[in-house]
CSV table of C-alpha atoms in Angstrom, one decimal:
chain,number,residue,atom,x,y,z
F,1,MET,CA,-27.9,36.0,41.2
F,2,ALA,CA,-28.2,32.2,41.9
F,3,GLU,CA,-26.8,32.8,45.4
F,4,HIS,CA,-29.3,35.5,46.0
F,5,LEU,CA,-32.2,33.3,44.9
F,6,ASN,CA,-30.9,30.5,47.1
F,7,ASP,CA,-30.7,32.8,50.1
F,8,ARG,CA,-34.4,33.8,49.7
F,9,GLY,CA,-35.7,30.3,49.0
F,10,GLY,CA,-35.3,30.5,45.2
F,11,SER,CA,-34.1,26.9,45.0
F,12,GLY,CA,-37.2,25.7,46.8
F,13,LEU,CA,-39.5,27.7,44.5
F,14,ALA,CA,-37.7,26.2,41.5
F,15,ASP,CA,-38.2,22.7,42.9
F,16,LYS,CA,-41.9,23.3,43.4
F,17,PHE,CA,-42.2,24.7,39.9
F,18,MET,CA,-40.5,21.6,38.5
F,19,GLN,CA,-43.1,19.4,40.2
F,20,TYR,CA,-45.8,21.0,38.0
F,21,LEU,CA,-43.9,20.5,34.8
F,22,PRO,CA,-44.8,17.5,32.6
F,23,ALA,CA,-42.1,14.8,33.4
F,24,ARG,CA,-40.6,15.0,29.9
F,25,PHE,CA,-39.7,18.7,30.4
F,26,ARG,CA,-37.8,18.2,33.7
F,27,PRO,CA,-34.1,18.4,33.5
F,28,GLY,CA,-32.3,15.1,33.5
F,29,ALA,CA,-35.3,13.0,32.6
F,30,ALA,CA,-34.4,10.1,30.3
F,31,ILE,CA,-37.1,9.7,27.6
F,32,VAL,CA,-37.5,6.9,25.1
F,33,PRO,CA,-40.6,7.3,22.9
F,34,VAL,CA,-42.3,3.9,22.0
F,35,VAL,CA,-43.9,3.1,18.7
F,36,ARG,CA,-46.0,-0.1,18.3
F,37,LEU,CA,-45.8,-1.6,14.8
F,38,SER,CA,-48.4,-4.5,14.7
F,39,GLY,CA,-50.3,-6.5,12.1
F,40,VAL,CA,-50.0,-7.8,8.6
F,41,ILE,CA,-48.0,-5.4,6.4
F,42,GLY,CA,-49.7,-3.9,3.4
F,43,ALA,CA,-53.0,-5.9,3.5
F,44,VAL,CA,-55.3,-2.9,3.2
F,45,THR,CA,-59.1,-3.3,2.8
F,46,PRO,CA,-61.8,-1.0,4.0
F,47,LEU,CA,-62.5,-3.0,7.2
F,48,ARG,CA,-59.0,-4.4,7.8
F,49,PRO,CA,-56.3,-1.8,7.3
F,50,GLY,CA,-52.8,-3.3,7.3
F,51,MET,CA,-49.5,-1.6,8.2
F,52,THR,CA,-48.3,0.8,5.6
F,53,LEU,CA,-45.8,3.6,5.4
F,54,THR,CA,-48.6,6.0,5.0
F,55,GLY,CA,-50.2,4.7,8.2
F,56,VAL,CA,-47.1,4.8,10.4
F,57,ALA,CA,-45.1,7.7,8.9
F,58,ARG,CA,-46.6,10.4,11.1
F,59,VAL,CA,-46.2,8.4,14.3
F,60,LEU,CA,-42.6,7.6,13.5
F,61,GLU,CA,-41.9,11.3,12.8
F,62,ARG,CA,-43.4,12.3,16.1
F,63,ALA,CA,-41.4,9.7,18.0
F,64,PHE,CA,-38.1,10.8,16.5
F,65,ALA,CA,-38.9,14.5,17.1
F,66,PHE,CA,-39.6,14.0,20.8
F,67,ARG,CA,-37.8,16.5,22.9
F,68,ASN,CA,-34.9,15.2,25.0
F,69,ALA,CA,-35.2,11.6,23.6
F,70,LYS,CA,-32.3,9.3,24.3
F,71,ALA,CA,-33.5,6.7,21.8
F,72,VAL,CA,-36.6,5.4,20.1
F,73,ALA,CA,-38.1,2.0,20.9
F,74,LEU,CA,-40.1,0.0,18.4
F,75,VAL,CA,-42.4,-2.8,19.6
F,76,ILE,CA,-42.9,-5.2,16.6
F,77,ASN,CA,-45.6,-7.9,16.3
F,78,SER,CA,-46.0,-8.7,12.6
F,79,PRO,CA,-46.0,-11.9,10.5
F,80,GLY,CA,-45.0,-10.0,7.4
F,81,GLY,CA,-46.8,-9.1,4.2
F,82,SER,CA,-45.9,-6.7,1.4
F,83,PRO,CA,-42.2,-6.5,0.7
F,84,VAL,CA,-42.5,-3.0,-0.7
F,85,GLN,CA,-44.3,-1.6,2.4
F,86,SER,CA,-41.9,-3.5,4.7
F,87,ARG,CA,-38.8,-2.0,3.0
F,88,GLN,CA,-40.3,1.5,2.9
F,89,ILE,CA,-41.0,1.5,6.6
F,90,TYR,CA,-37.5,0.1,7.2
F,91,LEU,CA,-36.0,2.9,5.1
F,92,ARG,CA,-38.1,5.6,6.9
F,93,ILE,CA,-36.9,4.4,10.3
F,94,LYS,CA,-33.3,4.4,9.2
F,95,GLN,CA,-33.6,7.9,7.6
F,96,LEU,CA,-35.2,9.4,10.8
F,97,ALA,CA,-32.6,7.7,13.0
F,98,ALA,CA,-29.8,9.2,10.9
F,99,GLU,CA,-31.3,12.7,10.8
F,100,LYS,CA,-32.0,12.8,14.6
F,101,LYS,CA,-28.9,10.8,15.6
F,102,LEU,CA,-30.9,8.6,17.8
F,103,PRO,CA,-30.4,4.8,18.4
F,104,VAL,CA,-33.3,2.5,17.7
F,105,LEU,CA,-34.1,-0.4,20.0
F,106,VAL,CA,-36.5,-3.1,18.7
F,107,PHE,CA,-38.5,-5.3,21.0
F,108,VAL,CA,-40.2,-8.3,19.3
F,109,GLU,CA,-43.4,-9.6,20.8
F,110,ASP,CA,-45.0,-12.7,19.3
F,111,VAL,CA,-43.6,-12.5,15.8
F,112,ALA,CA,-41.2,-10.5,13.7
F,113,ALA,CA,-41.2,-12.7,10.6
F,114,SER,CA,-40.7,-12.0,6.9
F,115,GLY,CA,-41.5,-8.3,6.4
F,116,GLY,CA,-41.9,-8.0,10.1
F,117,TYR,CA,-38.3,-9.0,10.5
F,118,MET,CA,-37.2,-6.7,7.7
F,119,ILE,CA,-38.6,-3.8,9.7
F,120,ALA,CA,-36.9,-5.1,12.9
F,121,CYS,CA,-33.6,-4.9,11.0
F,122,ALA,CA,-33.9,-1.1,11.2
F,123,GLY,CA,-33.0,-1.3,14.8
F,124,ASP,CA,-29.5,-0.9,16.2
F,125,GLU,CA,-30.4,-3.8,18.6
F,126,ILE,CA,-33.1,-6.4,18.5
F,127,PHE,CA,-34.5,-7.9,21.7
F,128,CYS,CA,-37.0,-10.7,22.0
F,129,ASP,CA,-38.8,-13.1,24.3
F,130,PRO,CA,-37.6,-16.7,24.4
F,131,SER,CA,-40.9,-17.7,22.8
F,132,SER,CA,-40.8,-15.0,20.1
F,133,ILE,CA,-40.7,-16.1,16.5
F,134,LEU,CA,-38.1,-14.4,14.2
F,135,GLY,CA,-36.8,-14.9,10.7
F,136,SER,CA,-38.7,-16.3,7.7
F,137,ILE,CA,-36.4,-14.5,5.3
F,138,GLY,CA,-37.9,-15.5,2.1
F,139,VAL,CA,-40.7,-14.7,-0.4
F,140,VAL,CA,-43.9,-16.5,-0.9
F,141,GLY,CA,-46.9,-16.3,-3.3
F,142,GLY,CA,-49.9,-18.5,-3.8
F,143,SER,CA,-53.0,-18.9,-5.8
F,144,PHE,CA,-55.8,-21.4,-6.5
F,145,GLY,CA,-56.8,-23.4,-9.7
F,146,PHE,CA,-60.5,-23.1,-10.5
F,147,GLN,CA,-60.6,-24.3,-14.1
F,148,GLU,CA,-62.0,-27.7,-13.3
F,149,ALA,CA,-64.6,-26.2,-10.8
F,150,ILE,CA,-66.0,-23.8,-13.4
F,151,LYS,CA,-66.1,-26.6,-16.0
F,152,ARG,CA,-68.2,-28.8,-13.7
F,153,LEU,CA,-70.5,-25.9,-13.0
F,154,GLY,CA,-71.0,-25.3,-16.7
F,155,ILE,CA,-69.4,-21.8,-16.6
F,156,GLU,CA,-67.6,-20.6,-19.7
F,157,ARG,CA,-64.6,-18.4,-19.0
F,158,ARG,CA,-64.3,-15.4,-21.3
F,159,LEU,CA,-61.2,-13.4,-21.0
F,160,TYR,CA,-59.9,-10.7,-23.4
F,161,THR,CA,-56.4,-9.2,-23.1
F,162,ALA,CA,-53.9,-7.1,-25.0
F,163,GLY,CA,-50.4,-8.4,-24.2
F,164,ALA,CA,-49.3,-12.0,-24.3
F,165,HIS,CA,-48.8,-12.3,-20.5
F,166,LYS,CA,-51.5,-10.0,-19.2
F,167,ALA,CA,-53.5,-13.0,-17.9
F,168,MET,CA,-50.5,-14.7,-16.4
F,169,LEU,CA,-51.4,-17.0,-13.5
F,170,ASP,CA,-55.1,-16.5,-14.0
F,171,PRO,CA,-56.7,-18.9,-11.5
F,172,PHE,CA,-59.4,-19.9,-14.0
F,173,LEU,CA,-56.9,-21.0,-16.6
F,174,PRO,CA,-54.6,-24.1,-16.5
F,175,GLU,CA,-51.2,-23.4,-15.0
F,176,ASN,CA,-48.6,-22.4,-17.5
F,177,PRO,CA,-45.0,-23.5,-16.7
F,178,ASP,CA,-43.6,-20.4,-18.4
F,179,ASP,CA,-45.7,-18.2,-16.2
F,180,VAL,CA,-44.5,-20.0,-13.1
F,181,ALA,CA,-40.9,-19.7,-14.1
F,182,ARG,CA,-41.4,-15.9,-14.6
F,183,LEU,CA,-43.0,-15.6,-11.1
F,184,LYS,CA,-40.1,-17.6,-9.5
F,185,SER,CA,-37.6,-15.3,-11.2
F,186,ILE,CA,-39.3,-12.2,-9.7
F,187,GLN,CA,-39.4,-13.9,-6.3
F,188,ARG,CA,-35.7,-14.6,-6.5
F,189,GLU,CA,-35.0,-11.0,-7.3
F,190,ILE,CA,-37.1,-9.8,-4.3
F,191,HIS,CA,-35.4,-12.5,-2.1
F,192,ASP,CA,-32.0,-11.2,-3.0
F,193,ILE,CA,-33.0,-7.6,-2.0
F,194,PHE,CA,-34.2,-9.0,1.4
F,195,ILE,CA,-31.0,-10.9,1.9
F,196,ALA,CA,-28.8,-7.9,1.1
F,197,LEU,CA,-30.9,-5.7,3.5
F,198,VAL,CA,-30.4,-8.2,6.4
F,199,LYS,CA,-26.7,-8.6,5.7
F,200,GLU,CA,-26.2,-4.9,5.6
F,201,SER,CA,-28.2,-4.3,8.8
F,202,ARG,CA,-26.9,-7.2,10.9
F,203,GLY,CA,-23.4,-7.4,9.5
F,204,ALA,CA,-20.8,-9.4,11.4
F,205,ARG,CA,-23.5,-10.3,14.0
F,206,LEU,CA,-24.9,-12.9,11.6
F,207,LYS,CA,-23.5,-16.3,12.6
F,208,GLY,CA,-25.4,-18.8,10.4
F,209,ALA,CA,-24.6,-19.9,6.9
F,210,ASP,CA,-26.7,-18.4,4.0
F,211,ASP,CA,-28.3,-21.8,3.3
F,212,THR,CA,-29.5,-21.8,6.9
F,213,LEU,CA,-30.5,-18.1,7.4
F,214,PHE,CA,-32.1,-17.3,4.1
F,215,THR,CA,-34.3,-20.4,3.3
F,216,GLY,CA,-37.5,-18.9,4.8
F,217,GLU,CA,-37.1,-20.8,8.0
F,218,TYR,CA,-37.9,-19.2,11.3
F,219,TRP,CA,-36.8,-19.7,14.9
F,220,ALA,CA,-37.7,-19.1,18.5
F,221,GLY,CA,-35.9,-16.4,20.5
F,222,GLU,CA,-32.8,-18.2,21.8
F,223,SER,CA,-32.0,-19.9,18.5
F,224,ALA,CA,-32.5,-16.5,16.6
F,225,ILE,CA,-30.0,-15.0,19.0
F,226,SER,CA,-27.5,-17.8,18.4
F,227,LEU,CA,-27.8,-17.2,14.6
F,228,GLY,CA,-27.3,-13.4,15.0
F,229,LEU,CA,-30.8,-12.5,14.0
F,230,ALA,CA,-31.4,-10.9,17.4
F,231,ASP,CA,-29.1,-9.5,20.1
F,232,GLY,CA,-30.6,-10.6,23.4
F,233,ILE,CA,-33.6,-11.6,25.5
F,234,GLY,CA,-35.3,-8.7,27.1
F,235,ASP,CA,-38.7,-7.0,27.6
F,236,ILE,CA,-39.0,-3.3,27.0
F,237,ARG,CA,-39.5,-2.1,30.6
F,238,SER,CA,-36.6,-4.0,32.1
F,239,THR,CA,-34.2,-3.3,29.3
F,240,LEU,CA,-34.9,0.4,29.2
F,241,ARG,CA,-34.7,0.8,32.9
F,242,ALA,CA,-31.4,-1.1,33.0
F,243,ARG,CA,-30.0,1.2,30.3
F,244,TYR,CA,-31.4,4.6,31.1
F,245,GLY,CA,-32.3,4.3,34.8
F,246,GLU,CA,-35.3,3.5,36.9
F,247,LYS,CA,-37.1,6.8,36.1
F,248,VAL,CA,-36.9,6.5,32.4
F,249,LEU,CA,-40.0,7.8,30.7
F,250,THR,CA,-41.5,5.7,27.8
F,251,PRO,CA,-44.4,7.7,26.3
F,252,VAL,CA,-46.3,5.6,23.7
F,253,ILE,CA,-46.7,7.5,20.4
F,254,ALA,CA,-50.0,6.4,18.9
F,255,GLN,CA,-52.2,7.3,16.0
F,256,PRO,CA,-54.7,10.2,16.7
F,257,THR,CA,-58.2,9.0,17.4
F,258,GLY,CA,-61.7,10.5,17.8
F,259,LEU,CA,-62.2,14.1,16.9
F,260,LEU,CA,-58.5,14.7,16.3
F,261,SER,CA,-58.2,12.0,13.7
F,262,GLY,CA,-59.8,14.1,11.0
F,263,LEU,CA,-57.1,16.7,11.5
F,264,PHE,CA,-54.4,14.2,10.6
F,265,GLY,CA,-55.8,12.7,7.4
F,266,ARG,CA,-58.1,10.0,8.8
F,267,LYS,CA,-61.7,9.5,7.6
F,268,ALA,CA,-63.5,12.7,7.2
F,269,PRO,CA,-66.8,13.4,9.0
F,270,GLY,CA,-69.9,12.9,6.9
F,271,ALA,CA,-68.6,10.0,4.9
F,272,GLY,CA,-70.0,7.3,7.2
F,273,GLN,CA,-73.1,6.4,5.1
F,274,LEU,CA,-71.1,6.0,1.9
F,275,SER,CA,-68.4,4.0,3.7
F,276,ALA,CA,-71.1,1.7,5.1
F,277,LEU,CA,-72.5,1.0,1.7
F,278,GLU,CA,-69.1,0.3,0.3
F,279,SER,CA,-68.3,-2.0,3.1
F,280,VAL,CA,-71.5,-4.1,2.5
F,281,ALA,CA,-70.7,-4.3,-1.2
F,282,GLY,CA,-67.2,-5.5,-0.3
F,283,LEU,CA,-68.1,-8.1,2.2
F,284,PRO,CA,-67.0,-11.1,0.1
F,285,ASP,CA,-63.6,-9.4,-0.4
F,286,GLU,CA,-63.4,-8.7,3.3
F,287,LEU,CA,-64.1,-12.3,4.1
F,288,ILE,CA,-61.3,-13.5,1.8
F,289,SER,CA,-59.0,-10.8,3.3
F,290,ALA,CA,-59.8,-12.0,6.9
F,291,LEU,CA,-59.1,-15.6,5.9
F,292,GLU,CA,-55.8,-14.6,4.3
F,293,THR,CA,-54.8,-12.6,7.3
F,294,ARG,CA,-55.7,-15.4,9.6
F,295,ALA,CA,-53.6,-17.9,7.5
F,296,ILE,CA,-50.6,-15.6,7.6
F,297,TRP,CA,-50.7,-15.5,11.4
F,298,ALA,CA,-51.5,-19.2,11.7
F,299,LYS,CA,-48.3,-20.1,9.8
F,300,PHE,CA,-46.4,-19.1,12.9
F,301,GLY,CA,-48.8,-20.8,15.4
F,302,PHE,CA,-50.8,-17.8,16.4
């Protein structure tokens, strides 16, 4: 049959037919779907949505379900944030990679620090720029003390609780050493979870001592590679072309926008006026959130 088609120009017709097919459906095309994971993790307010598992789950699932995919590439640019959301995103990536039997290649842009680095550890390999910032394997928490300020303003603090520690670390009360000790105990527990995750993911590639790697310090690309926190210098285009050929296809899998967004669980039409009112009422919180987000990025010089 094949010979008969060839004799009558069947091969030429097939070639012409292939030209009209989307590139990803052509035989032999190497495809590596790309997912961008950017921003502060878990810092969710009405005007400044952060990165959460709920927000990225559908995009990750689409990337790993891509037909004929050779691997999945993650482009990460995050200074960290919520340890819970970071670990949940990490776990979802690992689960999807195991289910689809696909390697995961991570490319760090400006920063993969703290929770951003935790997510990067879901990759089989981590590539970065010489000026990328990686690491910050630690846990941080902060607050303010306003008790003297409200005293000078003549404000009386009235607080009612059931539970001896319900008002722990209240910024309008003097700092209690016992409360600080409890907080530090929780931070150490979370830090231990983070360290175990990095050790499990990076394994024998880690070259630094624990008291170097896990102090919360961060490093530029070359130093991170020498410590085993990353595998090499490389941008996504050059690396994927070298590995999968010059014609490798890298479709970017993004969140749906516009009219399609309502079909995928985004804001429903008709809620605009209510959302606007809520946003105005929440402007002070939004300002604080913006300042906190800016402070997290500024820590790494961005």
